[in-house]
PDB file of C-alpha atoms in Angstrom:
ATOM      1  CA  MET A 515      88.943  84.313  96.764  1.00 93.00           C
ATOM      2  CA  TYR A 516      88.647  88.017  98.443  1.00 95.00           C
ATOM      3  CA  HIS A 517      86.750  91.370  97.579  1.00 93.00           C
ATOM      4  CA  VAL A 518      87.910  94.529  99.100  1.00 95.00           C
ATOM      5  CA  ASN A 519      84.816  96.847  99.477  1.00 93.00           C
ATOM      6  CA  GLU A 520      86.072 101.089  98.988  1.00 94.00           C
ATOM      7  CA  ASP A 521      83.555 102.735 100.807  1.00 92.00           C
ATOM      8  CA  TYR A 522      83.174 106.351 100.393  1.00 92.00           C
ATOM      9  CA  PRO A 523      81.656 108.369 103.036  1.00 93.00           C
ATOM     10  CA  THR A 524      83.769 106.474 106.118  1.00 95.00           C
ATOM     11  CA  ASN A 525      86.835 107.128 103.751  1.00 97.00           C
ATOM     12  CA  ARG A 526      87.434 103.352 104.213  1.00 97.00           C
ATOM     13  CA  ALA A 527      88.381  99.797 102.064  1.00 97.00           C
ATOM     14  CA  THR A 528      87.811  96.514 104.162  1.00 96.00           C
ATOM     15  CA  VAL A 529      89.289  93.251 102.838  1.00 97.00           C
ATOM     16  CA  HIS A 530      86.195  90.446 102.758  1.00 95.00           C
ATOM     17  CA  ASP A 531      86.783  86.308 102.519  1.00 94.00           C
ATOM     18  CA  SER A 532      84.215  86.311  99.319  1.00 88.00           C
ATOM     19  CA  SER A 533      83.943  81.984 100.048  1.00 87.00           C
ATOM     20  CA  THR A 534      82.541  82.803 104.266  1.00 89.00           C
ATOM     21  CA  CYS A 535      81.443  86.557 104.394  1.00 87.00           C
ATOM     22  CA  SER A 536      77.580  87.294 103.790  1.00 85.00           C
ATOM     23  CA  HIS A 537      78.626  91.256 102.875  1.00 79.00           C
ATOM     24  CA  ALA A 538      80.841  90.229 100.175  1.00 77.00           C
ATOM     25  CA  GLN A 539      78.312  87.599  98.921  1.00 76.00           C
ATOM     26  CA  ILE A 540      75.824  90.277  98.785  1.00 76.00           C
ATOM     27  CA  ARG A 541      77.845  93.105  97.571  1.00 71.00           C
ATOM     28  CA  GLN A 542      75.700  95.721  97.470  1.00 69.00           C
ATOM     29  CA  LYS A 543      76.110  98.884  97.954  1.00 66.00           C
ATOM     30  CA  LYS A 544      74.531 103.230  96.707  1.00 71.00           C
ATOM     31  CA  PRO A 545      76.695 103.313  93.703  1.00 75.00           C
ATOM     32  CA  GLU A 546      77.324 106.937  95.687  1.00 81.00           C
ATOM     33  CA  ASN A 547      78.569 105.524  98.753  1.00 85.00           C
ATOM     34  CA  GLY A 548      81.369 102.975  97.175  1.00 88.00           C
ATOM     35  CA  GLN A 549      81.953  99.854  95.058  1.00 92.00           C
ATOM     36  CA  TRP A 550      83.333  96.532  95.348  1.00 92.00           C
ATOM     37  CA  HIS A 551      86.902  95.286  93.556  1.00 94.00           C
ATOM     38  CA  GLY A 552      87.905  91.732  92.909  1.00 94.00           C
ATOM     39  CA  PRO A 553      88.095  88.774  93.209  1.00 94.00           C
ATOM     40  CA  PHE A 554      91.892  88.507  94.283  1.00 96.00           C
ATOM     41  CA  GLU A 555      92.850  85.431  94.503  1.00 96.00           C
ATOM     42  CA  SER A 556      94.738  85.930  97.886  1.00 97.00           C
ATOM     43  CA  PHE A 557      94.455  87.727 100.842  1.00 97.00           C
ATOM     44  CA  ASP A 558      97.410  89.391 100.386  1.00 97.00           C
ATOM     45  CA  GLU A 559      96.759  90.563  96.951  1.00 98.00           C
ATOM     46  CA  ALA A 560      93.471  92.085  98.751  1.00 98.00           C
ATOM     47  CA  ARG A 561      94.754  94.122 101.338  1.00 98.00           C
ATOM     48  CA  ASN A 562      97.375  95.508  99.078  1.00 98.00           C
ATOM     49  CA  PHE A 563      94.878  96.962  96.617  1.00 98.00           C
ATOM     50  CA  ALA A 564      93.089  98.324  99.853  1.00 98.00           C
ATOM     51  CA  ARG A 565      96.062  99.865 100.326  1.00 97.00           C
ATOM     52  CA  ASN A 566      96.495 101.607  97.056  1.00 97.00           C
ATOM     53  CA  THR A 567      92.749 102.956  96.807  1.00 96.00           C
ATOM     54  CA  GLY A 568      94.171 106.088  99.115  1.00 95.00           C
ATOM     55  CA  ARG A 569      91.464 105.615 101.763  1.00 97.00           C
ATOM     56  CA  ARG A 570      92.256 106.913 105.193  1.00 97.00           C
ATOM     57  CA  ASP A 571      91.179 103.507 107.303  1.00 97.00           C
ATOM     58  CA  ILE A 572      91.964  99.749 105.749  1.00 97.00           C
ATOM     59  CA  LYS A 573      90.382  96.655 107.960  1.00 97.00           C
ATOM     60  CA  SER A 574      89.441  93.191 107.166  1.00 96.00           C
ATOM     61  CA  CYS A 575      86.016  92.406 108.016  1.00 94.00           C
ATOM     62  CA  PRO A 576      85.646  91.527 111.720  1.00 91.00           C
ATOM     63  CA  ASP A 577      82.942  88.622 110.510  1.00 88.00           C
ATOM     64  CA  CYS A 578      85.212  86.702 107.985  1.00 90.00           C
ATOM     65  CA  ILE A 579      88.865  87.319 108.774  1.00 82.00           C
TER      66      ILE A 579
END
């Protein structure tokens, strides 16, 4: 399973592997700074969602993917 973190201050959406990533497992974020989306069953599904957020920077988490 995958999650997408949409970060407003950095204008970034990041795809995380929920099963291995400590960032995704904690999923704590101040609501004014962004939000988490998911779970998504595949990386492609999560990446497509991230691309459709309108964020300028789309990436995969360097710690888990």
